């Protein structure tokens, strides 16, 4: 799917509210999920998502096309989320909740087991340091390439590869430990 080219909307005669709605429709879920994944707070993800879209919309004329609008939006999301986390009050009060994916209709038993496994995995992912959580999310959920991840994180591609490898290794060890200790394996 080709990404819409939003620069065409900067010319006169376009409904600016429609541009903002289109941005939010196209990238809203991705932006909110990434903000939540980084902050671990639903309220923060709600507020940050609004800030991101206003910022992207207001700065759309500065978009150079070096990356996709999605990648650019996620970069803005990351920066705003990290600024949020630097706030001293937020560092002291962090709530961890589960991330649950949405799927089609299946048997109740299959759905229950899948949700339990998904919650278990995401709860373990959320225990990883932020630098590992974010590369896992960018790779697994957003399917960004090494170059895009490196640009977003402002690190080298080698650093991204290293973090991704370490994140997977740590998560595998945590899953194995959790399975052995708690008998949560399904």
mmCIF file of C-alpha atoms in Angstrom:
data_model
loop_
_atom_site.group_PDB
_atom_site.id
_atom_site.type_symbol
_atom_site.label_atom_id
_atom_site.label_comp_id
_atom_site.label_asym_id
_atom_site.label_seq_id
_atom_site.Cartn_x
_atom_site.Cartn_y
_atom_site.Cartn_z
ATOM 1 C CA UNK A 1 0.000 0.000 0.000
ATOM 2 C CA UNK A 2 1.403 3.336 -1.035
ATOM 3 C CA UNK A 3 1.485 5.982 1.622
ATOM 4 C CA UNK A 4 -0.580 9.151 1.004
ATOM 5 C CA UNK A 5 1.488 12.182 0.139
ATOM 6 C CA UNK A 6 0.266 14.788 2.615
ATOM 7 C CA UNK A 7 2.236 17.668 1.159
ATOM 8 C CA UNK A 8 -0.430 18.058 -1.535
ATOM 9 C CA UNK A 9 -2.817 19.196 1.212
ATOM 10 C CA UNK A 10 -0.701 22.210 2.028
ATOM 11 C CA UNK A 11 -1.948 24.027 -1.063
ATOM 12 C CA UNK A 12 -4.936 26.312 -0.592
ATOM 13 C CA UNK A 13 -8.441 24.941 -0.865
ATOM 14 C CA UNK A 14 -7.999 21.792 1.211
ATOM 15 C CA UNK A 15 -9.930 21.162 4.395
ATOM 16 C CA UNK A 16 -7.289 21.275 7.127
ATOM 17 C CA UNK A 17 -9.521 19.360 9.538
ATOM 18 C CA UNK A 18 -9.809 16.580 6.958
ATOM 19 C CA UNK A 19 -6.012 16.342 6.745
ATOM 20 C CA UNK A 20 -5.747 15.967 10.518
ATOM 21 C CA UNK A 21 -8.536 13.345 10.544
ATOM 22 C CA UNK A 22 -6.787 11.410 7.763
ATOM 23 C CA UNK A 23 -3.474 11.437 9.622
ATOM 24 C CA UNK A 24 -5.204 10.217 12.777
ATOM 25 C CA UNK A 25 -7.109 7.508 10.883
ATOM 26 C CA UNK A 26 -4.006 6.266 9.075
ATOM 27 C CA UNK A 27 -1.569 6.339 12.007
ATOM 28 C CA UNK A 28 -3.632 6.797 15.155
ATOM 29 C CA UNK A 29 -3.446 3.228 16.403
ATOM 30 C CA UNK A 30 0.278 2.941 15.698
ATOM 31 C CA UNK A 31 1.064 6.228 17.440
ATOM 32 C CA UNK A 32 -1.080 5.409 20.489
ATOM 33 C CA UNK A 33 0.367 1.888 20.815
ATOM 34 C CA UNK A 34 3.939 3.154 20.556
ATOM 35 C CA UNK A 35 3.309 5.896 23.134
ATOM 36 C CA UNK A 36 1.724 3.354 25.462
ATOM 37 C CA UNK A 37 4.519 0.869 24.912
ATOM 38 C CA UNK A 38 7.129 3.448 25.864
ATOM 39 C CA UNK A 39 5.284 5.078 28.782
ATOM 40 C CA UNK A 40 3.275 2.106 30.097
ATOM 41 C CA UNK A 41 0.372 4.495 30.832
ATOM 42 C CA UNK A 42 -2.928 4.656 28.960
ATOM 43 C CA UNK A 43 -3.625 8.251 29.974
ATOM 44 C CA UNK A 44 -0.182 9.312 28.803
ATOM 45 C CA UNK A 45 -0.659 7.517 25.482
ATOM 46 C CA UNK A 46 -3.972 9.352 24.993
ATOM 47 C CA UNK A 47 -2.418 12.754 25.689
ATOM 48 C CA UNK A 48 0.770 12.067 23.766
ATOM 49 C CA UNK A 49 -1.153 10.855 20.712
ATOM 50 C CA UNK A 50 -3.024 14.140 20.548
ATOM 51 C CA UNK A 51 0.204 16.093 20.938
ATOM 52 C CA UNK A 52 1.901 14.017 18.235
ATOM 53 C CA UNK A 53 -0.825 14.614 15.675
ATOM 54 C CA UNK A 54 -0.992 18.321 16.349
ATOM 55 C CA UNK A 55 2.770 18.529 16.083
ATOM 56 C CA UNK A 56 2.921 16.460 12.878
ATOM 57 C CA UNK A 57 0.090 18.446 11.358
ATOM 58 C CA UNK A 58 1.609 21.810 12.308
ATOM 59 C CA UNK A 59 5.015 20.767 10.980
ATOM 60 C CA UNK A 60 3.814 18.912 7.886
ATOM 61 C CA UNK A 61 5.318 21.636 5.698
ATOM 62 C CA UNK A 62 8.766 20.717 7.105
ATOM 63 C CA UNK A 63 8.454 17.049 6.072
ATOM 64 C CA UNK A 64 11.248 16.392 3.569
ATOM 65 C CA UNK A 65 10.259 12.896 2.497
ATOM 66 C CA UNK A 66 13.493 11.292 3.754
ATOM 67 C CA UNK A 67 11.318 8.637 5.420
ATOM 68 C CA UNK A 68 7.660 7.666 5.442
ATOM 69 C CA UNK A 69 5.072 9.808 7.205
ATOM 70 C CA UNK A 70 4.470 6.787 9.461
ATOM 71 C CA UNK A 71 8.139 6.593 10.431
ATOM 72 C CA UNK A 72 8.236 10.354 10.971
ATOM 73 C CA UNK A 73 5.102 10.172 13.155
ATOM 74 C CA UNK A 74 6.600 7.359 15.213
ATOM 75 C CA UNK A 75 9.804 9.380 15.660
ATOM 76 C CA UNK A 76 7.781 12.330 16.957
ATOM 77 C CA UNK A 77 5.908 9.890 19.223
ATOM 78 C CA UNK A 78 9.165 8.517 20.593
ATOM 79 C CA UNK A 79 10.584 11.967 21.265
ATOM 80 C CA UNK A 80 7.448 13.209 23.005
ATOM 81 C CA UNK A 81 7.211 9.978 25.032
ATOM 82 C CA UNK A 82 10.826 10.249 26.177
ATOM 83 C CA UNK A 83 10.283 13.882 27.159
ATOM 84 C CA UNK A 84 7.228 12.793 29.128
ATOM 85 C CA UNK A 85 9.241 10.097 30.911
ATOM 86 C CA UNK A 86 11.940 12.603 31.878
ATOM 87 C CA UNK A 87 9.404 14.417 34.048
ATOM 88 C CA UNK A 88 10.359 13.708 37.682
ATOM 89 C CA UNK A 89 6.788 13.035 38.810
ATOM 90 C CA UNK A 90 6.250 10.428 36.094
ATOM 91 C CA UNK A 91 9.488 8.628 36.973
ATOM 92 C CA UNK A 92 8.141 8.144 40.496
ATOM 93 C CA UNK A 93 4.636 6.960 39.525
ATOM 94 C CA UNK A 94 4.641 4.344 36.749
ATOM 95 C CA UNK A 95 1.782 1.917 36.352
ATOM 96 C CA UNK A 96 2.194 -1.276 34.323
ATOM 97 C CA UNK A 97 -0.810 -2.678 32.530
ATOM 98 C CA UNK A 98 -1.227 -5.412 29.975
ATOM 99 C CA UNK A 99 -1.211 -4.957 26.212
ATOM 100 C CA UNK A 100 -3.750 -7.206 24.511
ATOM 101 C CA UNK A 101 -3.970 -7.660 20.762
ATOM 102 C CA UNK A 102 -7.286 -7.803 18.921
ATOM 103 C CA UNK A 103 -8.082 -10.784 16.724
ATOM 104 C CA UNK A 104 -10.954 -12.285 14.754
ATOM 105 C CA UNK A 105 -13.604 -14.628 16.173
ATOM 106 C CA UNK A 106 -12.329 -18.024 17.321
ATOM 107 C CA UNK A 107 -13.422 -20.644 19.798
ATOM 108 C CA UNK A 108 -13.764 -19.337 23.345
ATOM 109 C CA UNK A 109 -11.115 -21.735 24.619
ATOM 110 C CA UNK A 110 -8.596 -20.825 21.904
ATOM 111 C CA UNK A 111 -9.262 -17.134 22.516
ATOM 112 C CA UNK A 112 -8.785 -17.524 26.270
ATOM 113 C CA UNK A 113 -5.482 -19.378 25.924
ATOM 114 C CA UNK A 114 -4.223 -16.964 23.302
ATOM 115 C CA UNK A 115 -5.074 -13.955 25.483
ATOM 116 C CA UNK A 116 -3.401 -15.541 28.497
ATOM 117 C CA UNK A 117 -0.247 -16.253 26.505
ATOM 118 C CA UNK A 118 -0.258 -12.794 24.908
ATOM 119 C CA UNK A 119 -0.657 -11.095 28.289
ATOM 120 C CA UNK A 120 2.127 -13.194 29.750
ATOM 121 C CA UNK A 121 4.498 -12.363 26.899
ATOM 122 C CA UNK A 122 3.685 -8.645 26.903
ATOM 123 C CA UNK A 123 3.981 -8.445 30.668
ATOM 124 C CA UNK A 124 7.492 -9.883 30.325
ATOM 125 C CA UNK A 125 8.335 -7.537 27.433
ATOM 126 C CA UNK A 126 7.232 -4.592 29.578
ATOM 127 C CA UNK A 127 9.816 -5.643 32.189
ATOM 128 C CA UNK A 128 12.655 -5.211 29.691
ATOM 129 C CA UNK A 129 14.591 -1.944 29.671
ATOM 130 C CA UNK A 130 13.080 0.667 27.304
ATOM 131 C CA UNK A 131 15.871 0.351 24.733
ATOM 132 C CA UNK A 132 14.990 -3.338 24.281
ATOM 133 C CA UNK A 133 11.206 -2.859 24.410
ATOM 134 C CA UNK A 134 11.235 -0.259 21.680
ATOM 135 C CA UNK A 135 13.330 -2.257 19.189
ATOM 136 C CA UNK A 136 11.136 -5.322 19.736
ATOM 137 C CA UNK A 137 8.021 -3.262 19.058
ATOM 138 C CA UNK A 138 9.495 -1.528 16.018
ATOM 139 C CA UNK A 139 10.593 -4.857 14.581
ATOM 140 C CA UNK A 140 7.697 -7.170 15.470
ATOM 141 C CA UNK A 141 4.710 -4.848 15.355
ATOM 142 C CA UNK A 142 5.647 -2.009 13.020
ATOM 143 C CA UNK A 143 7.981 -4.140 10.865
ATOM 144 C CA UNK A 144 10.452 -1.318 10.405
ATOM 145 C CA UNK A 145 13.776 -2.022 8.755
ATOM 146 C CA UNK A 146 17.136 -1.658 10.477
ATOM 147 C CA UNK A 147 17.835 1.636 8.713
ATOM 148 C CA UNK A 148 14.502 3.167 9.790
ATOM 149 C CA UNK A 149 14.942 1.981 13.369
ATOM 150 C CA UNK A 150 18.480 3.359 13.479
ATOM 151 C CA UNK A 151 17.293 6.740 12.191
ATOM 152 C CA UNK A 152 14.420 6.881 14.704
ATOM 153 C CA UNK A 153 16.645 5.928 17.624
ATOM 154 C CA UNK A 154 19.567 8.033 16.397
ATOM 155 C CA UNK A 155 21.988 5.106 16.679
ATOM 156 C CA UNK A 156 23.865 2.970 14.155
ATOM 157 C CA UNK A 157 22.292 -0.028 12.427
ATOM 158 C CA UNK A 158 24.801 -2.221 14.279
ATOM 159 C CA UNK A 159 23.492 -0.906 17.593
ATOM 160 C CA UNK A 160 19.922 -1.697 16.505
ATOM 161 C CA UNK A 161 20.934 -5.245 15.530
ATOM 162 C CA UNK A 162 22.726 -5.704 18.825
ATOM 163 C CA UNK A 163 19.799 -4.397 20.877
ATOM 164 C CA UNK A 164 17.343 -6.548 18.953
ATOM 165 C CA UNK A 165 19.482 -9.641 19.465
ATOM 166 C CA UNK A 166 19.869 -8.924 23.193
ATOM 167 C CA UNK A 167 16.170 -8.146 23.582
ATOM 168 C CA UNK A 168 15.185 -11.441 21.973
ATOM 169 C CA UNK A 169 17.709 -13.336 24.068
ATOM 170 C CA UNK A 170 16.532 -11.687 27.306
ATOM 171 C CA UNK A 171 12.875 -12.269 26.432
ATOM 172 C CA UNK A 172 13.526 -15.927 25.604
ATOM 173 C CA UNK A 173 15.293 -16.406 28.936
ATOM 174 C CA UNK A 174 12.453 -14.668 30.770
ATOM 175 C CA UNK A 175 9.842 -16.806 28.999
ATOM 176 C CA UNK A 176 11.730 -19.987 29.851
ATOM 177 C CA UNK A 177 12.213 -18.941 33.469
ATOM 178 C CA UNK A 178 8.555 -17.946 33.791
ATOM 179 C CA UNK A 179 7.453 -21.234 32.236
ATOM 180 C CA UNK A 180 9.630 -23.269 34.636
ATOM 181 C CA UNK A 181 8.824 -21.289 37.786
ATOM 182 C CA UNK A 182 5.136 -20.609 37.462
ATOM 183 C CA UNK A 183 3.936 -23.373 35.212
ATOM 184 C CA UNK A 184 2.323 -20.732 33.004
ATOM 185 C CA UNK A 185 3.281 -22.526 29.824
ATOM 186 C CA UNK A 186 0.315 -23.337 27.624
#
